[in-house]
Amino acid sequence: VKPKVLTYAERASQCTHSVSRRLLKIMEQKKTNLVLSADVTKSKELLDLVDKTGPHICMVKTHADTLDDFCDDFVEKLKQLSNKHNFLIFEDRKFADIGNTVVHQFSGGVHRISDWADVINAHTVPGAGVVQGLQKVAQGKDIGCLLIAEMSSAGNLATGDYTQVTVKIAEENPDFVIGFICLSKLSSNPALLHMTPGVQLKEGQDALGQRYLTPQEVISNRGSDIIIVGRGIYGASDPTEAARQFQIAGYDAYLARLS
Ligand code: BMP
C-alpha cells in the first residue's frame, strides 16, 4: 500500500520547530512551494525582483556575500518585503567549518546573518560540530537549519554514505535542523522539509556543471517538497510571469502527488 502523502497543513501541525511550521503554513496559504534564488549582485535589483515575485514565493534565498552593496538598510527593506508578501528569508551561506568558527561566521562579520535570516544551511563535511556551533548562536531565535545532503552539480561528492550520515545528523537535531538541500525525498519524518535547487521548466545544464530537473520530476517523481529557482526566474524577460509559471508547475506537481 502506498503511504498517504500528507498536505502541507497536516505536516505543519506535526512540526515542533516554529520555522518549518511557519513555512508550511505559508505554502498552504499562498499555494506555492517555490523558493526564489535571488542571485543578483545589486541590492536594489534584488529588492525590486523580490517585490515583483513576492506573491508567488514561500521564501527568498540570498547569497549576501555576492551583493556588491550589502548594508543594514538592505536587510531592513528585505525584512519589510518579507512581511508585505509573507515569505521567509533563507541565507544560503553553506557553513562548512568547525563549530567554533561557524559561531563567528554566523553571528558576526559584515553580514551578521543570525540577525536577519529565518533559515540557514550547512555542509556536514566537518561532522555534527558544525550544527552544534550554529545552534548555539540560534538559541532563543527563530532560525531553522537545512543540511546539504545532496547537490545538483555534476560530479559532487554528497552521495551514498555522506548523504545517509547527513540524514542521521538531521534526525538527531530536530530542535534546529528543519530539513535538507537534496535531489529527492530522504526522510519519511513529516517535519523535515526537502528543498531542491537546479530547477528549470526544461531539463538541461549550464556551462559550469549545474544540472536542471523539472518541477514535475522534483516534486511528483522524486518526492521533494520545495523547488529553488534562480536563473529560470531572474534570467527571464518577465520574472513575475516566470515566477507565476514555476509556482503553478510546482504546486500542480504537489497536488498530483497528493492524489
Ligand atoms: P540557478 O537556478 O540559477 O541554477 O541557481 C541555483 C541556486 O541554488 C544557486 O544560488 C546555487 O548556489 C544554489 N544551489 C545549487 O544550485 N545547487 C546545490 O546543490 C545547492 C545550492 O545551494
PDB file of C-alpha atoms and ligand atoms in Angstrom:
ATOM      1  CA  VAL A   1       0.000   0.000   0.000  1.00  0.00           C
ATOM      2  CA  LYS A   2       1.330   3.451  -0.938  1.00  0.00           C
ATOM      3  CA  PRO A   3       1.876   5.573   2.215  1.00  0.00           C
ATOM      4  CA  LYS A   4      -0.519   8.544   2.428  1.00  0.00           C
ATOM      5  CA  VAL A   5       1.090  11.792   1.355  1.00  0.00           C
ATOM      6  CA  LEU A   6       0.321  14.491   3.939  1.00  0.00           C
ATOM      7  CA  THR A   7      -0.775  18.009   2.979  1.00  0.00           C
ATOM      8  CA  TYR A   8       1.361  20.984   3.980  1.00  0.00           C
ATOM      9  CA  ALA A   9      -1.243  21.884   6.621  1.00  0.00           C
ATOM     10  CA  GLU A  10      -1.170  18.366   8.095  1.00  0.00           C
ATOM     11  CA  ARG A  11       2.604  18.474   8.220  1.00  0.00           C
ATOM     12  CA  ALA A  12       2.620  21.948   9.792  1.00  0.00           C
ATOM     13  CA  SER A  13       0.612  20.559  12.695  1.00  0.00           C
ATOM     14  CA  GLN A  14       3.267  17.856  13.221  1.00  0.00           C
ATOM     15  CA  CYS A  15       6.240  20.231  13.267  1.00  0.00           C
ATOM     16  CA  THR A  16       7.871  21.100  16.554  1.00  0.00           C
ATOM     17  CA  HIS A  17      10.120  23.773  15.020  1.00  0.00           C
ATOM     18  CA  SER A  18       8.456  27.177  14.596  1.00  0.00           C
ATOM     19  CA  VAL A  19      10.227  27.922  11.300  1.00  0.00           C
ATOM     20  CA  SER A  20       9.137  24.754   9.471  1.00  0.00           C
ATOM     21  CA  ARG A  21       5.607  25.287  10.819  1.00  0.00           C
ATOM     22  CA  ARG A  22       5.574  28.862   9.524  1.00  0.00           C
ATOM     23  CA  LEU A  23       6.952  27.841   6.149  1.00  0.00           C
ATOM     24  CA  LEU A  24       4.445  25.014   5.647  1.00  0.00           C
ATOM     25  CA  LYS A  25       1.587  27.337   6.627  1.00  0.00           C
ATOM     26  CA  ILE A  26       2.758  29.933   4.085  1.00  0.00           C
ATOM     27  CA  MET A  27       2.991  27.197   1.426  1.00  0.00           C
ATOM     28  CA  GLU A  28      -0.575  26.095   2.174  1.00  0.00           C
ATOM     29  CA  GLN A  29      -1.977  29.653   2.306  1.00  0.00           C
ATOM     30  CA  LYS A  30      -0.212  31.054  -0.761  1.00  0.00           C
ATOM     31  CA  LYS A  31      -0.379  27.766  -2.699  1.00  0.00           C
ATOM     32  CA  THR A  32       3.298  27.800  -3.509  1.00  0.00           C
ATOM     33  CA  ASN A  33       6.326  25.592  -2.995  1.00  0.00           C
ATOM     34  CA  LEU A  34       8.593  27.993  -4.869  1.00  0.00           C
ATOM     35  CA  VAL A  35      11.759  29.493  -3.371  1.00  0.00           C
ATOM     36  CA  LEU A  36      13.271  32.330  -5.391  1.00  0.00           C
ATOM     37  CA  SER A  37      17.064  32.192  -5.513  1.00  0.00           C
ATOM     38  CA  ALA A  38      17.655  35.933  -5.874  1.00  0.00           C
ATOM     39  CA  ASP A  39      21.228  35.735  -7.164  1.00  0.00           C
ATOM     40  CA  VAL A  40      21.626  39.270  -8.460  1.00  0.00           C
ATOM     41  CA  THR A  41      24.519  41.421  -7.319  1.00  0.00           C
ATOM     42  CA  LYS A  42      22.918  44.820  -6.592  1.00  0.00           C
ATOM     43  CA  SER A  43      20.644  45.236  -3.581  1.00  0.00           C
ATOM     44  CA  LYS A  44      18.155  47.478  -5.394  1.00  0.00           C
ATOM     45  CA  GLU A  45      17.823  44.934  -8.193  1.00  0.00           C
ATOM     46  CA  LEU A  46      17.317  42.195  -5.604  1.00  0.00           C
ATOM     47  CA  LEU A  47      14.636  44.151  -3.725  1.00  0.00           C
ATOM     48  CA  ASP A  48      12.788  45.017  -6.982  1.00  0.00           C
ATOM     49  CA  LEU A  49      12.882  41.373  -8.061  1.00  0.00           C
ATOM     50  CA  VAL A  50      11.594  40.192  -4.695  1.00  0.00           C
ATOM     51  CA  ASP A  51       8.814  42.795  -4.606  1.00  0.00           C
ATOM     52  CA  LYS A  52       7.610  41.698  -8.064  1.00  0.00           C
ATOM     53  CA  THR A  53       7.768  37.967  -7.438  1.00  0.00           C
ATOM     54  CA  GLY A  54       6.807  38.072  -3.724  1.00  0.00           C
ATOM     55  CA  PRO A  55       3.180  36.936  -4.205  1.00  0.00           C
ATOM     56  CA  HIS A  56       4.395  33.720  -5.873  1.00  0.00           C
ATOM     57  CA  ILE A  57       7.050  32.542  -3.412  1.00  0.00           C
ATOM     58  CA  CYS A  58       7.173  30.981   0.058  1.00  0.00           C
ATOM     59  CA  MET A  59      10.785  32.012   0.682  1.00  0.00           C
ATOM     60  CA  VAL A  60      13.606  34.039  -0.855  1.00  0.00           C
ATOM     61  CA  LYS A  61      17.133  32.644  -0.899  1.00  0.00           C
ATOM     62  CA  THR A  62      20.058  35.063  -0.762  1.00  0.00           C
ATOM     63  CA  HIS A  63      23.837  34.910  -1.137  1.00  0.00           C
ATOM     64  CA  ALA A  64      24.632  38.004   0.948  1.00  0.00           C
ATOM     65  CA  ASP A  65      28.339  37.718   0.129  1.00  0.00           C
ATOM     66  CA  THR A  66      27.679  38.190  -3.596  1.00  0.00           C
ATOM     67  CA  LEU A  67      25.971  41.566  -3.158  1.00  0.00           C
ATOM     68  CA  ASP A  68      28.226  44.480  -4.117  1.00  0.00           C
ATOM     69  CA  ASP A  69      26.428  46.876  -1.778  1.00  0.00           C
ATOM     70  CA  PHE A  70      25.218  44.825   1.207  1.00  0.00           C
ATOM     71  CA  CYS A  71      24.245  47.083   4.129  1.00  0.00           C
ATOM     72  CA  ASP A  72      21.852  47.273   7.096  1.00  0.00           C
ATOM     73  CA  ASP A  73      19.326  49.274   5.085  1.00  0.00           C
ATOM     74  CA  PHE A  74      19.106  46.428   2.547  1.00  0.00           C
ATOM     75  CA  VAL A  75      18.366  43.964   5.350  1.00  0.00           C
ATOM     76  CA  GLU A  76      15.674  46.269   6.734  1.00  0.00           C
ATOM     77  CA  LYS A  77      13.999  46.571   3.323  1.00  0.00           C
ATOM     78  CA  LEU A  78      14.180  42.837   2.659  1.00  0.00           C
ATOM     79  CA  LYS A  79      12.505  42.204   6.016  1.00  0.00           C
ATOM     80  CA  GLN A  80       9.770  44.715   5.136  1.00  0.00           C
ATOM     81  CA  LEU A  81       9.143  42.845   1.874  1.00  0.00           C
ATOM     82  CA  SER A  82       9.018  39.528   3.722  1.00  0.00           C
ATOM     83  CA  ASN A  83       6.228  40.980   5.904  1.00  0.00           C
ATOM     84  CA  LYS A  84       4.429  42.583   2.963  1.00  0.00           C
ATOM     85  CA  HIS A  85       4.351  39.391   0.862  1.00  0.00           C
ATOM     86  CA  ASN A  86       4.541  36.812   3.666  1.00  0.00           C
ATOM     87  CA  PHE A  87       7.670  34.806   2.854  1.00  0.00           C
ATOM     88  CA  LEU A  88      10.719  33.655   4.822  1.00  0.00           C
ATOM     89  CA  ILE A  89      14.364  34.627   4.228  1.00  0.00           C
ATOM     90  CA  PHE A  90      16.965  31.896   3.627  1.00  0.00           C
ATOM     91  CA  GLU A  91      20.641  32.893   3.561  1.00  0.00           C
ATOM     92  CA  ASP A  92      22.493  30.267   1.511  1.00  0.00           C
ATOM     93  CA  ARG A  93      25.841  30.705   3.316  1.00  0.00           C
ATOM     94  CA  LYS A  94      26.620  26.958   3.355  1.00  0.00           C
ATOM     95  CA  PHE A  95      28.561  26.967   6.634  1.00  0.00           C
ATOM     96  CA  ALA A  96      31.253  24.289   6.475  1.00  0.00           C
ATOM     97  CA  ASP A  97      33.809  24.785   9.263  1.00  0.00           C
ATOM     98  CA  ILE A  98      34.395  23.615  12.826  1.00  0.00           C
ATOM     99  CA  GLY A  99      31.787  24.656  15.398  1.00  0.00           C
ATOM    100  CA  ASN A 100      33.877  27.429  16.947  1.00  0.00           C
ATOM    101  CA  THR A 101      34.474  29.133  13.584  1.00  0.00           C
ATOM    102  CA  VAL A 102      30.891  28.954  12.338  1.00  0.00           C
ATOM    103  CA  VAL A 103      29.747  30.632  15.567  1.00  0.00           C
ATOM    104  CA  HIS A 104      31.553  33.777  14.405  1.00  0.00           C
ATOM    105  CA  GLN A 105      30.710  33.395  10.709  1.00  0.00           C
ATOM    106  CA  PHE A 106      27.014  33.126  11.577  1.00  0.00           C
ATOM    107  CA  SER A 107      26.755  35.883  14.191  1.00  0.00           C
ATOM    108  CA  GLY A 108      29.457  38.340  13.137  1.00  0.00           C
ATOM    109  CA  GLY A 109      31.429  39.688  10.223  1.00  0.00           C
ATOM    110  CA  VAL A 110      29.893  42.162   7.820  1.00  0.00           C
ATOM    111  CA  HIS A 111      26.698  40.189   7.299  1.00  0.00           C
ATOM    112  CA  ARG A 112      25.596  39.264  10.852  1.00  0.00           C
ATOM    113  CA  ILE A 113      23.373  36.581   9.333  1.00  0.00           C
ATOM    114  CA  SER A 114      21.840  35.491  12.657  1.00  0.00           C
ATOM    115  CA  ASP A 115      20.228  38.962  12.976  1.00  0.00           C
ATOM    116  CA  TRP A 116      18.024  38.559   9.916  1.00  0.00           C
ATOM    117  CA  ALA A 117      17.843  35.057   8.380  1.00  0.00           C
ATOM    118  CA  ASP A 118      14.933  32.723   9.135  1.00  0.00           C
ATOM    119  CA  VAL A 119      16.704  29.786   7.501  1.00  0.00           C
ATOM    120  CA  ILE A 120      20.399  28.957   7.014  1.00  0.00           C
ATOM    121  CA  ASN A 121      22.230  25.885   5.749  1.00  0.00           C
ATOM    122  CA  ALA A 122      25.352  23.857   6.386  1.00  0.00           C
ATOM    123  CA  HIS A 123      27.552  21.240   4.815  1.00  0.00           C
ATOM    124  CA  THR A 124      28.168  18.237   7.069  1.00  0.00           C
ATOM    125  CA  VAL A 125      31.790  17.759   5.977  1.00  0.00           C
ATOM    126  CA  PRO A 126      33.060  18.862   9.444  1.00  0.00           C
ATOM    127  CA  GLY A 127      30.728  16.427  11.271  1.00  0.00           C
ATOM    128  CA  ALA A 128      27.954  17.279  13.743  1.00  0.00           C
ATOM    129  CA  GLY A 129      30.033  20.066  15.389  1.00  0.00           C
ATOM    130  CA  VAL A 130      29.047  22.488  12.647  1.00  0.00           C
ATOM    131  CA  VAL A 131      25.392  22.023  13.613  1.00  0.00           C
ATOM    132  CA  GLN A 132      26.158  22.417  17.325  1.00  0.00           C
ATOM    133  CA  GLY A 133      28.083  25.661  16.702  1.00  0.00           C
ATOM    134  CA  LEU A 134      25.297  27.155  14.588  1.00  0.00           C
ATOM    135  CA  GLN A 135      22.653  26.036  17.053  1.00  0.00           C
ATOM    136  CA  LYS A 136      24.469  27.803  19.885  1.00  0.00           C
ATOM    137  CA  VAL A 137      24.081  31.109  18.019  1.00  0.00           C
ATOM    138  CA  ALA A 138      20.459  30.384  17.046  1.00  0.00           C
ATOM    139  CA  GLN A 139      19.462  29.740  20.678  1.00  0.00           C
ATOM    140  CA  GLY A 140      16.400  31.819  21.529  1.00  0.00           C
ATOM    141  CA  LYS A 141      15.959  32.958  17.906  1.00  0.00           C
ATOM    142  CA  ASP A 142      13.511  31.603  15.332  1.00  0.00           C
ATOM    143  CA  ILE A 143      16.064  30.173  12.908  1.00  0.00           C
ATOM    144  CA  GLY A 144      15.999  26.779  11.221  1.00  0.00           C
ATOM    145  CA  CYS A 145      18.926  24.999   9.582  1.00  0.00           C
ATOM    146  CA  LEU A 146      18.976  22.909   6.409  1.00  0.00           C
ATOM    147  CA  LEU A 147      21.689  20.313   5.856  1.00  0.00           C
ATOM    148  CA  ILE A 148      23.136  19.895   2.378  1.00  0.00           C
ATOM    149  CA  ALA A 149      22.604  16.173   1.866  1.00  0.00           C
ATOM    150  CA  GLU A 150      22.840  16.156  -1.918  1.00  0.00           C
ATOM    151  CA  MET A 151      23.884  18.701  -4.550  1.00  0.00           C
ATOM    152  CA  SER A 152      22.690  19.425  -8.057  1.00  0.00           C
ATOM    153  CA  SER A 153      26.103  19.913  -9.651  1.00  0.00           C
ATOM    154  CA  ALA A 154      27.852  17.291 -11.785  1.00  0.00           C
ATOM    155  CA  GLY A 155      30.476  15.178 -10.007  1.00  0.00           C
ATOM    156  CA  ASN A 156      29.621  16.366  -6.481  1.00  0.00           C
ATOM    157  CA  LEU A 157      30.662  14.152  -3.568  1.00  0.00           C
ATOM    158  CA  ALA A 158      27.483  14.426  -1.472  1.00  0.00           C
ATOM    159  CA  THR A 159      26.278  10.910  -2.231  1.00  0.00           C
ATOM    160  CA  GLY A 160      25.938   7.482  -0.613  1.00  0.00           C
ATOM    161  CA  ASP A 161      27.195   7.259   2.978  1.00  0.00           C
ATOM    162  CA  TYR A 162      27.757  11.026   3.147  1.00  0.00           C
ATOM    163  CA  THR A 163      24.092  11.620   2.367  1.00  0.00           C
ATOM    164  CA  GLN A 164      22.967   8.950   4.843  1.00  0.00           C
ATOM    165  CA  VAL A 165      25.088  10.340   7.709  1.00  0.00           C
ATOM    166  CA  THR A 166      23.690  13.805   6.911  1.00  0.00           C
ATOM    167  CA  VAL A 167      20.135  12.480   7.227  1.00  0.00           C
ATOM    168  CA  LYS A 168      21.075  10.946  10.571  1.00  0.00           C
ATOM    169  CA  ILE A 169      22.502  14.246  11.851  1.00  0.00           C
ATOM    170  CA  ALA A 170      19.251  15.967  10.810  1.00  0.00           C
ATOM    171  CA  GLU A 171      17.080  13.387  12.551  1.00  0.00           C
ATOM    172  CA  GLU A 172      19.178  13.700  15.721  1.00  0.00           C
ATOM    173  CA  ASN A 173      18.795  17.508  15.872  1.00  0.00           C
ATOM    174  CA  PRO A 174      15.064  18.220  15.481  1.00  0.00           C
ATOM    175  CA  ASP A 175      15.267  21.366  17.635  1.00  0.00           C
ATOM    176  CA  PHE A 176      17.356  23.097  14.986  1.00  0.00           C
ATOM    177  CA  VAL A 177      17.525  21.149  11.710  1.00  0.00           C
ATOM    178  CA  ILE A 178      14.355  21.569   9.660  1.00  0.00           C
ATOM    179  CA  GLY A 179      15.323  19.689   6.526  1.00  0.00           C
ATOM    180  CA  PHE A 180      17.641  19.219   3.597  1.00  0.00           C
ATOM    181  CA  ILE A 181      19.006  20.588   0.397  1.00  0.00           C
ATOM    182  CA  CYS A 182      18.646  17.458  -1.715  1.00  0.00           C
ATOM    183  CA  LEU A 183      17.524  15.997  -5.016  1.00  0.00           C
ATOM    184  CA  SER A 184      14.938  13.543  -3.690  1.00  0.00           C
ATOM    185  CA  LYS A 185      12.995  12.537  -0.569  1.00  0.00           C
ATOM    186  CA  LEU A 186      15.491  11.292   2.031  1.00  0.00           C
ATOM    187  CA  SER A 187      13.480  11.044   5.256  1.00  0.00           C
ATOM    188  CA  SER A 188       9.919   9.993   5.985  1.00  0.00           C
ATOM    189  CA  ASN A 189       9.789  12.300   9.020  1.00  0.00           C
ATOM    190  CA  PRO A 190       6.964  14.734   8.076  1.00  0.00           C
ATOM    191  CA  ALA A 191       8.666  17.590   9.966  1.00  0.00           C
ATOM    192  CA  LEU A 192      11.745  17.517   7.707  1.00  0.00           C
ATOM    193  CA  LEU A 193      11.490  19.624   4.548  1.00  0.00           C
ATOM    194  CA  HIS A 194      13.165  18.640   1.295  1.00  0.00           C
ATOM    195  CA  MET A 195      14.308  21.542  -0.888  1.00  0.00           C
ATOM    196  CA  THR A 196      15.755  21.073  -4.353  1.00  0.00           C
ATOM    197  CA  PRO A 197      17.860  23.521  -6.405  1.00  0.00           C
ATOM    198  CA  GLY A 198      18.760  23.017 -10.049  1.00  0.00           C
ATOM    199  CA  VAL A 199      15.217  23.507 -11.370  1.00  0.00           C
ATOM    200  CA  GLN A 200      14.096  24.850 -14.740  1.00  0.00           C
ATOM    201  CA  LEU A 201      10.992  24.212 -16.829  1.00  0.00           C
ATOM    202  CA  LYS A 202      13.145  22.041 -19.126  1.00  0.00           C
ATOM    203  CA  GLU A 203      15.869  19.573 -18.115  1.00  0.00           C
ATOM    204  CA  GLY A 204      19.428  20.536 -19.048  1.00  0.00           C
ATOM    205  CA  GLN A 205      22.642  22.010 -17.682  1.00  0.00           C
ATOM    206  CA  ASP A 206      24.717  25.175 -17.660  1.00  0.00           C
ATOM    207  CA  ALA A 207      28.355  25.582 -18.702  1.00  0.00           C
ATOM    208  CA  LEU A 208      29.725  25.196 -15.137  1.00  0.00           C
ATOM    209  CA  GLY A 209      28.298  21.879 -14.000  1.00  0.00           C
ATOM    210  CA  GLN A 210      24.820  22.906 -12.839  1.00  0.00           C
ATOM    211  CA  ARG A 211      22.187  20.311 -13.804  1.00  0.00           C
ATOM    212  CA  TYR A 212      18.469  21.039 -14.112  1.00  0.00           C
ATOM    213  CA  LEU A 213      15.401  18.935 -13.429  1.00  0.00           C
ATOM    214  CA  THR A 214      11.762  19.990 -13.930  1.00  0.00           C
ATOM    215  CA  PRO A 215       9.308  20.853 -11.106  1.00  0.00           C
ATOM    216  CA  GLN A 216       7.272  17.780 -12.070  1.00  0.00           C
ATOM    217  CA  GLU A 217      10.310  15.459 -11.779  1.00  0.00           C
ATOM    218  CA  VAL A 218      11.474  17.018  -8.490  1.00  0.00           C
ATOM    219  CA  ILE A 219       8.131  17.197  -6.659  1.00  0.00           C
ATOM    220  CA  SER A 220       5.966  14.429  -8.173  1.00  0.00           C
ATOM    221  CA  ASN A 221       8.527  11.784  -9.054  1.00  0.00           C
ATOM    222  CA  ARG A 222      11.308  12.356  -6.526  1.00  0.00           C
ATOM    223  CA  GLY A 223       9.095  13.406  -3.608  1.00  0.00           C
ATOM    224  CA  SER A 224      10.850  16.666  -2.727  1.00  0.00           C
ATOM    225  CA  ASP A 225       8.759  19.451  -1.165  1.00  0.00           C
ATOM    226  CA  ILE A 226      10.195  22.691  -2.463  1.00  0.00           C
ATOM    227  CA  ILE A 227      11.741  23.922  -5.714  1.00  0.00           C
ATOM    228  CA  ILE A 228      14.531  26.518  -5.634  1.00  0.00           C
ATOM    229  CA  VAL A 229      14.757  28.552  -8.838  1.00  0.00           C
ATOM    230  CA  GLY A 230      17.279  31.250  -9.743  1.00  0.00           C
ATOM    231  CA  ARG A 231      18.072  31.961 -13.386  1.00  0.00           C
ATOM    232  CA  GLY A 232      14.793  30.398 -14.517  1.00  0.00           C
ATOM    233  CA  ILE A 233      13.134  33.436 -12.897  1.00  0.00           C
ATOM    234  CA  TYR A 234      15.564  36.371 -12.711  1.00  0.00           C
ATOM    235  CA  GLY A 235      17.018  35.493 -16.127  1.00  0.00           C
ATOM    236  CA  ALA A 236      13.585  35.518 -17.798  1.00  0.00           C
ATOM    237  CA  SER A 237      12.378  38.518 -19.793  1.00  0.00           C
ATOM    238  CA  ASP A 238       9.374  38.742 -17.431  1.00  0.00           C
ATOM    239  CA  PRO A 239      10.443  37.452 -13.972  1.00  0.00           C
ATOM    240  CA  THR A 240       6.969  37.911 -12.467  1.00  0.00           C
ATOM    241  CA  GLU A 241       5.376  35.769 -15.161  1.00  0.00           C
ATOM    242  CA  ALA A 242       8.188  33.210 -14.856  1.00  0.00           C
ATOM    243  CA  ALA A 243       7.660  33.039 -11.075  1.00  0.00           C
ATOM    244  CA  ARG A 244       3.934  32.537 -11.663  1.00  0.00           C
ATOM    245  CA  GLN A 245       4.678  29.668 -14.046  1.00  0.00           C
ATOM    246  CA  PHE A 246       7.062  27.975 -11.594  1.00  0.00           C
ATOM    247  CA  GLN A 247       4.513  28.467  -8.805  1.00  0.00           C
ATOM    248  CA  ILE A 248       1.834  26.718 -10.858  1.00  0.00           C
ATOM    249  CA  ALA A 249       4.164  23.957 -12.082  1.00  0.00           C
ATOM    250  CA  GLY A 250       5.446  23.266  -8.554  1.00  0.00           C
ATOM    251  CA  TYR A 251       2.026  23.377  -6.905  1.00  0.00           C
ATOM    252  CA  ASP A 252       0.377  21.221  -9.581  1.00  0.00           C
ATOM    253  CA  ALA A 253       3.145  18.654  -9.096  1.00  0.00           C
ATOM    254  CA  TYR A 254       2.415  18.681  -5.326  1.00  0.00           C
ATOM    255  CA  LEU A 255      -1.328  18.228  -5.932  1.00  0.00           C
ATOM    256  CA  ALA A 256      -0.537  15.331  -8.289  1.00  0.00           C
ATOM    257  CA  ARG A 257       1.480  13.675  -5.527  1.00  0.00           C
ATOM    258  CA  LEU A 258      -1.404  14.079  -3.059  1.00  0.00           C
ATOM    259  CA  SER A 259      -3.976  12.452  -5.349  1.00  0.00           C
TER     260      SER A 259
HETATM  261  P1  BMP B   1      20.048  28.568 -10.692  1.00  0.00           P
HETATM  262  O1  BMP B   1      18.578  28.155 -10.628  1.00  0.00           O
HETATM  263  O2  BMP B   1      20.264  29.899 -11.310  1.00  0.00           O
HETATM  264  O3  BMP B   1      20.931  27.490 -11.281  1.00  0.00           O
HETATM  265  O4  BMP B   1      20.536  28.792  -9.175  1.00  0.00           O
HETATM  266  C1  BMP B   1      20.579  27.758  -8.229  1.00  0.00           C
HETATM  267  C2  BMP B   1      20.863  28.302  -6.855  1.00  0.00           C
HETATM  268  O5  BMP B   1      20.849  27.219  -5.922  1.00  0.00           O
HETATM  269  C3  BMP B   1      22.218  28.985  -6.698  1.00  0.00           C
HETATM  270  O6  BMP B   1      22.062  30.036  -5.766  1.00  0.00           O
HETATM  271  C4  BMP B   1      23.100  27.915  -6.086  1.00  0.00           C
HETATM  272  O7  BMP B   1      24.095  28.467  -5.238  1.00  0.00           O
HETATM  273  C5  BMP B   1      22.117  27.090  -5.274  1.00  0.00           C
HETATM  274  N1  BMP B   1      22.451  25.645  -5.176  1.00  0.00           N
HETATM  275  C6  BMP B   1      22.559  24.825  -6.292  1.00  0.00           C
HETATM  276  O8  BMP B   1      22.349  25.272  -7.422  1.00  0.00           O
HETATM  277  N2  BMP B   1      22.852  23.501  -6.115  1.00  0.00           N
HETATM  278  C7  BMP B   1      23.090  22.944  -4.907  1.00  0.00           C
HETATM  279  O9  BMP B   1      23.331  21.759  -4.827  1.00  0.00           O
HETATM  280  C8  BMP B   1      22.975  23.771  -3.769  1.00  0.00           C
HETATM  281  C9  BMP B   1      22.666  25.113  -3.925  1.00  0.00           C
HETATM  282  O10 BMP B   1      22.543  25.888  -2.856  1.00  0.00           O
END
